[in-house]
Amino acid sequence: MLELARESDWEAVNRLSVQIHDLHASWRPDIYYHTAEPYPKEKFLEDIQNRFVYVSKIEHTVAGYVILSMLQKGGPGTHQKKLLRLDCICVDQAIRGHGIGKAMVADVYALARAFGCCEVILGVYPENDKAVGFYQKCGFRIRTINMDAKV
């Protein structure tokens, strides 16, 4: 289902990224602001070059996308391991609930194995109940809780 994004996919991916970005801006206006271009074309092209952006298409139209990154973890007293981070996943809100996201996550797991990663990790805002439930249905579990304090 997932294929490496192409330069010609940028407009569709940016349009979908607005859907996600607007949610983040409503939850965390201290971090995010509304913008028509949350995924600048220059960054998109750089991410394509690094093989970090994949799209899912239905009848040649971008229905969703994922942005990935790789991490190497380990240090004193911990095992070295290679992780795939799911930085962003989006399915067009007009077609959610039809298994597209689940199929995309299955492809992310396959990419992780192909890249030699032992885990897929992600972050999600606790306000995003639907996403938390979706990720849990896909096999993710809450491993840590990040906290912050305004000073």
XYZ file of N, CA, C and O in Angstrom:
604
model
N 0.819 -1.196 0.000
C 0.000 0.000 0.000
C 0.863 1.261 0.000
O 0.576 2.191 -0.709
N 1.922 1.290 0.809
C 2.786 2.463 0.849
C 3.800 2.433 -0.279
O 4.335 1.385 -0.613
N 4.045 3.589 -0.854
C 5.102 3.732 -1.855
C 5.869 5.010 -1.530
O 5.323 5.940 -0.933
N 7.122 5.017 -1.895
C 7.946 6.191 -1.663
C 7.315 7.396 -2.353
O 6.907 7.304 -3.511
N 7.199 8.502 -1.610
C 6.597 9.707 -2.175
C 7.470 10.269 -3.294
O 8.685 10.059 -3.320
N 6.814 10.984 -4.180
C 7.492 11.668 -5.290
C 7.255 13.167 -5.150
O 6.307 13.591 -4.485
N 8.068 13.937 -5.823
C 7.922 15.398 -5.770
C 6.499 15.820 -6.133
O 5.932 16.729 -5.529
N 5.895 15.138 -7.091
C 4.540 15.484 -7.542
C 3.474 15.223 -6.480
O 2.337 15.683 -6.624
N 3.814 14.531 -5.400
C 2.862 14.255 -4.316
C 2.790 15.382 -3.286
O 1.935 15.360 -2.404
N 3.687 16.368 -3.373
C 3.786 17.365 -2.313
C 2.477 18.091 -2.031
O 2.071 18.209 -0.879
N 1.785 18.588 -3.054
C 0.559 19.353 -2.804
C -0.462 18.525 -2.041
O -1.083 19.018 -1.093
N -0.649 17.290 -2.416
C -1.618 16.423 -1.738
C -1.181 16.137 -0.300
O -1.997 16.177 0.622
N 0.098 15.864 -0.113
C 0.599 15.588 1.240
C 0.467 16.830 2.105
O 0.041 16.756 3.262
N 0.807 17.991 1.570
C 0.678 19.215 2.356
C -0.781 19.480 2.722
O -1.092 19.868 3.850
N -1.696 19.236 1.774
C -3.125 19.425 2.054
C -3.564 18.532 3.215
O -4.269 18.976 4.129
N -3.112 17.283 3.209
C -3.451 16.373 4.310
C -2.754 16.791 5.598
O -3.324 16.662 6.688
N -1.535 17.301 5.493
C -0.808 17.694 6.704
C -1.497 18.859 7.415
O -1.391 18.984 8.630
N -2.237 19.676 6.661
C -3.009 20.758 7.279
C -4.058 20.168 8.224
O -4.290 20.703 9.313
N -4.682 19.048 7.842
C -5.687 18.418 8.700
C -5.092 18.049 10.056
O -5.694 18.301 11.107
N -3.907 17.460 10.046
C -3.242 17.052 11.287
C -2.733 18.270 12.037
O -2.906 18.393 13.263
N -2.113 19.181 11.324
C -1.510 20.356 11.954
C -2.573 21.214 12.654
O -2.327 21.731 13.754
N -3.728 21.358 12.052
C -4.789 22.153 12.674
C -5.239 21.543 13.995
O -5.548 22.273 14.942
N -5.274 20.213 14.079
C -5.595 19.568 15.362
C -4.534 19.905 16.399
O -4.851 20.269 17.533
N -3.274 19.786 16.014
C -2.180 20.089 16.942
C -2.235 21.547 17.389
O -2.031 21.846 18.569
N -2.535 22.446 16.465
C -2.614 23.870 16.808
C -3.764 24.149 17.773
O -3.653 25.020 18.639
N -4.843 23.390 17.662
C -5.957 23.597 18.594
C -5.640 23.046 19.979
O -6.094 23.591 20.986
N -4.855 21.964 20.047
C -4.501 21.382 21.336
C -3.335 22.100 21.998
O -3.272 22.207 23.207
N -2.360 22.509 21.203
C -1.140 23.106 21.740
C -0.788 24.409 21.021
O 0.211 24.501 20.325
N -1.619 25.457 21.226
C -1.327 26.733 20.562
C -0.027 27.375 21.062
O 0.489 28.284 20.413
N 0.490 26.872 22.173
C 1.776 27.370 22.667
C 2.938 26.857 21.814
O 4.032 27.415 21.853
N 2.698 25.810 21.035
C 3.734 25.226 20.179
C 3.425 25.473 18.703
O 4.293 25.886 17.942
N 2.208 25.193 18.294
C 1.822 25.224 16.885
C 0.975 26.451 16.570
O 0.219 26.923 17.406
N 1.084 26.928 15.357
C 0.199 27.979 14.852
C -0.370 27.507 13.516
O 0.225 26.689 12.824
N -1.538 28.017 13.192
C -2.185 27.623 11.940
C -1.385 28.177 10.763
O -0.951 29.321 10.774
N -1.207 27.331 9.772
C -0.481 27.707 8.568
C -1.010 26.895 7.398
O -1.465 25.760 7.584
N -0.943 27.471 6.226
C -1.383 26.766 5.015
C -0.309 25.822 4.498
O -0.572 25.020 3.603
N 0.899 25.893 5.064
C 1.989 25.049 4.592
C 2.778 24.482 5.790
O 3.912 24.858 6.036
N 2.164 23.533 6.516
C 2.883 22.960 7.653
C 4.027 22.034 7.251
O 4.904 21.747 8.060
N 4.024 21.583 6.003
C 5.095 20.708 5.516
C 5.727 21.392 4.301
O 5.370 21.099 3.155
N 6.658 22.310 4.533
C 7.254 23.068 3.425
C 7.841 22.151 2.354
O 8.382 21.084 2.661
N 7.723 22.593 1.128
C 8.173 21.772 0.007
C 9.649 21.411 0.121
O 10.037 20.275 -0.196
N 10.486 22.338 0.589
C 11.916 22.051 0.725
C 12.153 20.884 1.687
O 12.967 20.004 1.429
N 11.435 20.884 2.818
C 11.562 19.801 3.807
C 11.040 18.496 3.220
O 11.634 17.431 3.405
N 9.921 18.564 2.518
C 9.341 17.390 1.869
C 10.356 16.766 0.898
O 10.589 15.556 0.924
N 10.978 17.597 0.064
C 11.946 17.087 -0.910
C 13.164 16.476 -0.218
O 13.668 15.446 -0.656
N 13.604 17.098 0.854
C 14.721 16.543 1.634
C 14.339 15.187 2.222
O 15.121 14.234 2.174
N 13.114 15.091 2.753
C 12.658 13.835 3.342
C 12.500 12.735 2.288
O 12.769 11.568 2.565
N 12.073 13.105 1.080
C 12.000 12.119 -0.010
C 13.396 11.588 -0.315
O 13.603 10.388 -0.466
N 14.346 12.499 -0.408
C 15.728 12.115 -0.726
C 16.254 11.122 0.310
O 16.969 10.184 -0.023
N 15.877 11.319 1.566
C 16.320 10.446 2.653
C 15.431 9.219 2.821
O 15.620 8.444 3.761
N 14.429 9.064 1.929
C 13.509 7.924 1.946
C 12.674 7.883 3.231
O 12.441 6.828 3.808
N 12.186 9.046 3.676
C 11.425 9.142 4.915
C 9.935 9.393 4.707
O 9.178 9.372 5.665
N 9.490 9.664 3.487
C 8.075 9.961 3.248
C 7.498 8.929 2.296
O 8.032 8.714 1.206
N 6.393 8.332 2.726
C 5.700 7.330 1.925
C 4.240 7.737 1.817
O 3.687 8.334 2.744
N 3.630 7.413 0.694
C 2.226 7.745 0.473
C 1.426 6.483 0.186
O 1.964 5.476 -0.266
N 0.153 6.584 0.451
C -0.806 5.549 0.095
C -1.752 6.181 -0.913
O -2.290 7.268 -0.669
N -1.941 5.527 -2.043
C -2.786 6.092 -3.089
C -3.967 5.182 -3.378
O -3.851 3.964 -3.335
N -5.075 5.819 -3.676
C -6.262 5.121 -4.156
C -6.577 5.730 -5.509
O -6.794 6.948 -5.610
N -6.553 4.898 -6.529
C -6.792 5.357 -7.901
C -5.919 6.564 -8.237
O -6.400 7.592 -8.700
N -4.628 6.459 -7.940
C -3.616 7.462 -8.262
C -3.753 8.763 -7.474
O -3.114 9.756 -7.820
N -4.605 8.782 -6.447
C -4.775 9.969 -5.603
C -4.240 9.657 -4.215
O -4.558 8.607 -3.646
N -3.450 10.576 -3.662
C -2.886 10.373 -2.324
C -4.021 10.353 -1.306
O -4.779 11.323 -1.168
N -4.153 9.222 -0.607
C -5.179 9.044 0.418
C -4.599 9.219 1.814
O -5.323 9.462 2.772
N -3.279 9.068 1.922
C -2.622 9.195 3.207
C -1.120 9.191 3.024
O -0.609 8.943 1.927
N -0.425 9.484 4.117
C 1.033 9.486 4.067
C 1.599 9.180 5.439
O 0.898 9.295 6.459
N 2.851 8.780 5.453
C 3.606 8.615 6.700
C 4.951 9.306 6.532
O 5.500 9.373 5.430
N 5.435 9.837 7.645
C 6.786 10.383 7.712
C 7.520 9.558 8.756
O 7.016 9.366 9.876
N 8.680 9.056 8.386
C 9.452 8.164 9.249
C 10.826 8.761 9.542
O 11.316 9.602 8.799
N 11.440 8.283 10.598
C 12.844 8.587 10.859
C 13.430 7.389 11.600
O 12.696 6.598 12.189
N 14.744 7.273 11.546
C 15.415 6.160 12.233
C 16.230 6.694 13.386
O 16.830 7.759 13.294
N 16.227 5.935 14.450
C 16.971 6.292 15.649
C 17.838 5.125 16.080
O 17.441 3.969 15.942
N 18.971 5.448 16.620
C 19.837 4.446 17.240
C 19.800 4.737 18.733
O 20.092 5.860 19.149
N 19.381 3.797 19.540
C 19.280 3.985 20.985
C 20.238 3.059 21.698
O 20.579 1.998 21.209
N 20.618 3.469 22.874
C 21.480 2.649 23.711
C 22.515 3.511 24.385
O 22.837 4.607 23.936
N 23.000 3.029 25.472
C 24.010 3.755 26.237
C 24.438 2.916 27.411
O 24.160 1.704 27.460
N 25.066 3.543 28.370
C 25.509 2.779 29.543
C 24.340 2.025 30.198
O 23.307 2.608 30.504
N 24.489 0.731 30.311
C 23.482 -0.093 30.979
C 22.279 -0.438 30.136
O 21.333 -1.054 30.620
N 22.259 -0.012 28.863
C 21.126 -0.346 27.997
C 21.634 -0.958 26.701
O 22.748 -0.698 26.266
N 20.789 -1.764 26.097
C 21.130 -2.426 24.836
C 21.081 -1.429 23.681
O 20.243 -0.540 23.654
N 21.964 -1.627 22.726
C 21.922 -0.865 21.478
C 20.790 -1.419 20.624
O 20.630 -2.628 20.515
N 19.998 -0.526 20.053
C 18.955 -0.994 19.142
C 18.600 0.101 18.144
O 18.749 1.286 18.408
N 18.140 -0.364 17.007
C 17.740 0.516 15.922
C 16.211 0.583 15.915
O 15.540 -0.452 15.902
N 15.677 1.811 15.937
C 14.238 2.019 16.006
C 13.754 2.799 14.793
O 14.465 3.661 14.278
N 12.546 2.512 14.370
C 11.894 3.310 13.339
C 10.847 4.160 14.046
O 9.997 3.636 14.770
N 10.945 5.459 13.881
C 9.981 6.369 14.498
C 8.947 6.765 13.453
O 9.298 7.225 12.367
N 7.696 6.576 13.802
C 6.578 7.009 12.974
C 6.280 8.440 13.400
O 5.570 8.686 14.368
N 6.882 9.391 12.695
C 6.765 10.797 13.070
C 5.379 11.348 12.771
O 4.888 12.222 13.481
N 4.763 10.850 11.717
C 3.430 11.329 11.351
C 2.754 10.272 10.490
O 3.387 9.637 9.653
N 1.468 10.094 10.739
C 0.640 9.272 9.855
C -0.666 10.024 9.675
O -1.210 10.589 10.635
N -1.131 10.069 8.450
C -2.383 10.772 8.162
C -3.127 10.047 7.060
O -2.542 9.678 6.042
N -4.408 9.857 7.293
C -5.334 9.403 6.255
C -6.333 10.533 6.080
O -6.799 11.119 7.068
N -6.648 10.866 4.864
C -7.604 11.939 4.592
C -8.855 11.729 5.440
O -9.444 10.640 5.447
N -9.244 12.772 6.170
C -10.379 12.634 7.090
C -11.671 12.232 6.377
O -12.548 11.615 6.990
N -11.786 12.508 5.087
C -12.988 12.150 4.334
C -13.122 10.647 4.114
O -14.217 10.160 3.829
N -12.019 9.887 4.276
C -12.083 8.443 4.007
C -11.552 7.608 5.167
O -11.204 6.436 4.974
N -11.491 8.183 6.347
C -11.032 7.413 7.510
C -12.071 6.371 7.890
O -13.250 6.490 7.595
N -11.597 5.325 8.577
C -12.499 4.289 9.059
C -12.707 3.141 8.091
O -13.586 2.303 8.297
N -11.886 3.066 7.042
C -12.037 2.011 6.035
C -10.824 1.089 5.966
O -10.651 0.368 4.986
N -9.962 1.119 7.001
C -8.829 0.203 7.051
C -7.568 0.694 6.373
O -6.557 -0.020 6.360
N -7.597 1.893 5.817
C -6.414 2.414 5.124
C -5.272 2.631 6.123
O -4.137 2.219 5.876
N -5.568 3.264 7.240
C -4.540 3.519 8.249
C -3.940 2.233 8.787
O -2.716 2.134 8.954
N -4.773 1.253 9.039
C -4.281 -0.035 9.549
C -3.350 -0.701 8.538
O -2.305 -1.240 8.905
N -3.712 -0.642 7.264
C -2.851 -1.208 6.215
C -1.535 -0.432 6.118
O -0.467 -1.020 5.914
N -1.604 0.885 6.301
C -0.390 1.702 6.271
C 0.537 1.332 7.431
O 1.753 1.209 7.247
N -0.030 1.131 8.617
C 0.793 0.746 9.773
C 1.425 -0.621 9.529
O 2.600 -0.836 9.851
N 0.681 -1.553 8.941
C 1.255 -2.868 8.617
C 2.449 -2.706 7.678
O 3.472 -3.377 7.845
N 2.346 -1.798 6.721
C 3.467 -1.531 5.819
C 4.633 -0.883 6.553
O 5.800 -1.149 6.245
N 4.342 -0.016 7.524
C 5.409 0.590 8.330
C 6.153 -0.504 9.097
O 7.390 -0.493 9.161
N 5.426 -1.472 9.645
C 6.079 -2.590 10.340
C 6.993 -3.357 9.368
O 8.108 -3.738 9.736
N 6.516 -3.568 8.147
C 7.331 -4.277 7.151
C 8.577 -3.462 6.796
O 9.668 -4.025 6.666
N 8.438 -2.155 6.668
C 9.597 -1.303 6.401
C 10.587 -1.372 7.557
O 11.803 -1.452 7.342
N 10.073 -1.364 8.776
C 10.953 -1.443 9.956
C 11.786 -2.720 9.910
O 12.999 -2.682 10.142
N 11.144 -3.837 9.604
C 11.885 -5.098 9.502
C 12.916 -5.020 8.382
O 14.060 -5.446 8.554
N 12.532 -4.460 7.246
C 13.452 -4.355 6.104
C 14.648 -3.457 6.429
O 15.750 -3.699 5.949
N 14.434 -2.438 7.253
C 15.511 -1.528 7.652
C 16.339 -2.075 8.810
O 17.284 -1.443 9.254
N 15.968 -3.260 9.335
C 16.711 -3.855 10.440
C 16.371 -3.264 11.802
O 17.156 -3.366 12.744
N 15.195 -2.679 11.915
C 14.759 -2.094 13.188
C 14.045 -3.147 14.035
O 13.401 -4.047 13.498
N 14.149 -3.005 15.342
C 13.501 -3.966 16.237
C 12.186 -3.431 16.814
O 11.417 -4.193 17.397
N 11.922 -2.137 16.660
C 10.689 -1.538 17.182
C 10.261 -0.377 16.305
O 11.096 0.252 15.651
N 8.957 -0.098 16.348
C 8.408 1.132 15.784
C 7.888 1.930 16.968
O 7.171 1.390 17.823
N 8.272 3.193 17.042
C 7.825 4.058 18.138
C 7.118 5.278 17.556
O 7.292 5.617 16.381
N 6.310 5.933 18.379
C 5.628 7.155 17.961
C 5.234 7.941 19.198
O 5.284 7.438 20.314
N 4.842 9.163 18.981
C 4.287 10.016 20.030
C 2.889 10.443 19.624
O 2.596 10.590 18.438
N 2.036 10.637 20.606
C 0.656 11.056 20.332
C 0.188 11.926 21.497
O 0.531 11.659 22.656
N -0.547 12.966 21.200
C -1.107 13.807 22.254
C -2.239 13.067 22.954
O -3.069 12.431 22.293
N -2.298 13.142 24.279
C -3.351 12.420 25.005
C -4.756 12.911 24.651
O -5.721 12.159 24.780
N -4.874 14.143 24.166
C -6.183 14.664 23.747
C -6.719 13.936 22.525
O -7.916 13.973 22.240
N -5.844 13.280 21.800
C -6.220 12.621 20.557
C -6.687 11.186 20.840
O -6.036 10.213 20.464
N -7.839 11.081 21.492
C -8.384 9.778 21.890
C -8.515 8.806 20.725
O -8.214 7.616 20.857
N -8.982 9.298 19.582
C -9.163 8.415 18.423
C -7.830 7.821 17.981
O -7.740 6.636 17.677
N -6.793 8.651 17.939
C -5.480 8.159 17.515
C -4.928 7.169 18.525
O -4.380 6.127 18.143
N -5.069 7.463 19.817
C -4.571 6.549 20.852
C -5.238 5.185 20.690
O -4.576 4.149 20.681
N -6.558 5.172 20.527
C -7.278 3.916 20.330
C -6.849 3.200 19.062
O -6.668 1.980 19.056
N -6.669 3.955 17.986
C -6.216 3.373 16.718
C -4.851 2.721 16.887
O -4.649 1.571 16.474
N -3.906 3.434 17.499
C -2.560 2.884 17.670
C -2.592 1.622 18.533
O -1.891 0.650 18.248
N -3.413 1.621 19.560
C -3.506 0.428 20.403
C -4.076 -0.752 19.617
O -3.605 -1.879 19.761
N -5.051 -0.515 18.752
C -5.589 -1.589 17.904
C -4.534 -2.130 16.949
O -4.600 -3.275 16.529
N -3.557 -1.276 16.611
C -2.471 -1.683 15.703
C -1.307 -2.328 16.445
O -0.296 -2.661 15.820
N -1.439 -2.502 17.764
C -0.407 -3.198 18.519
C 0.527 -2.327 19.336
O 1.409 -2.832 20.022
N 0.354 -1.007 19.293
C 1.186 -0.130 20.115
C 0.691 -0.154 21.552
O -0.492 -0.387 21.813
N 1.614 0.081 22.473
C 1.249 0.181 23.887
C 1.901 1.433 24.456
O 2.911 1.905 23.941
N 1.316 1.950 25.497
C 1.899 3.123 26.154
C 3.118 2.659 26.921
O 3.034 1.788 27.781
N 4.264 3.227 26.574
C 5.530 2.817 27.177
C 6.064 3.870 28.139
O 6.628 3.546 29.169
N 5.920 5.126 27.790
C 6.372 6.204 28.660
C 5.345 7.322 28.611
O 4.515 7.383 27.699
N 5.420 8.188 29.580
C 4.600 9.383 29.588
C 5.536 10.561 29.691
O 6.352 10.638 30.613
N 5.488 11.446 28.705
C 6.282 12.667 28.743
C 5.470 13.757 29.418
O 4.260 13.857 29.211
N 6.134 14.558 30.205
C 5.461 15.630 30.931
C 6.206 16.933 30.694
O 7.383 16.918 30.361
N 5.497 18.056 30.839
C 6.166 19.349 30.766
C 5.518 20.287 31.771
O 4.443 20.012 32.285
N 6.212 21.346 32.069
C 5.711 22.368 32.988
C 6.083 23.726 32.428
O 7.222 23.937 31.997
N 5.149 24.628 32.421
C 5.426 25.987 31.975
C 6.192 26.713 33.076
O 5.870 26.580 34.249
N 7.226 27.427 32.692
C 8.000 28.198 33.684
C 8.142 29.640 33.253
O 7.952 29.989 32.135
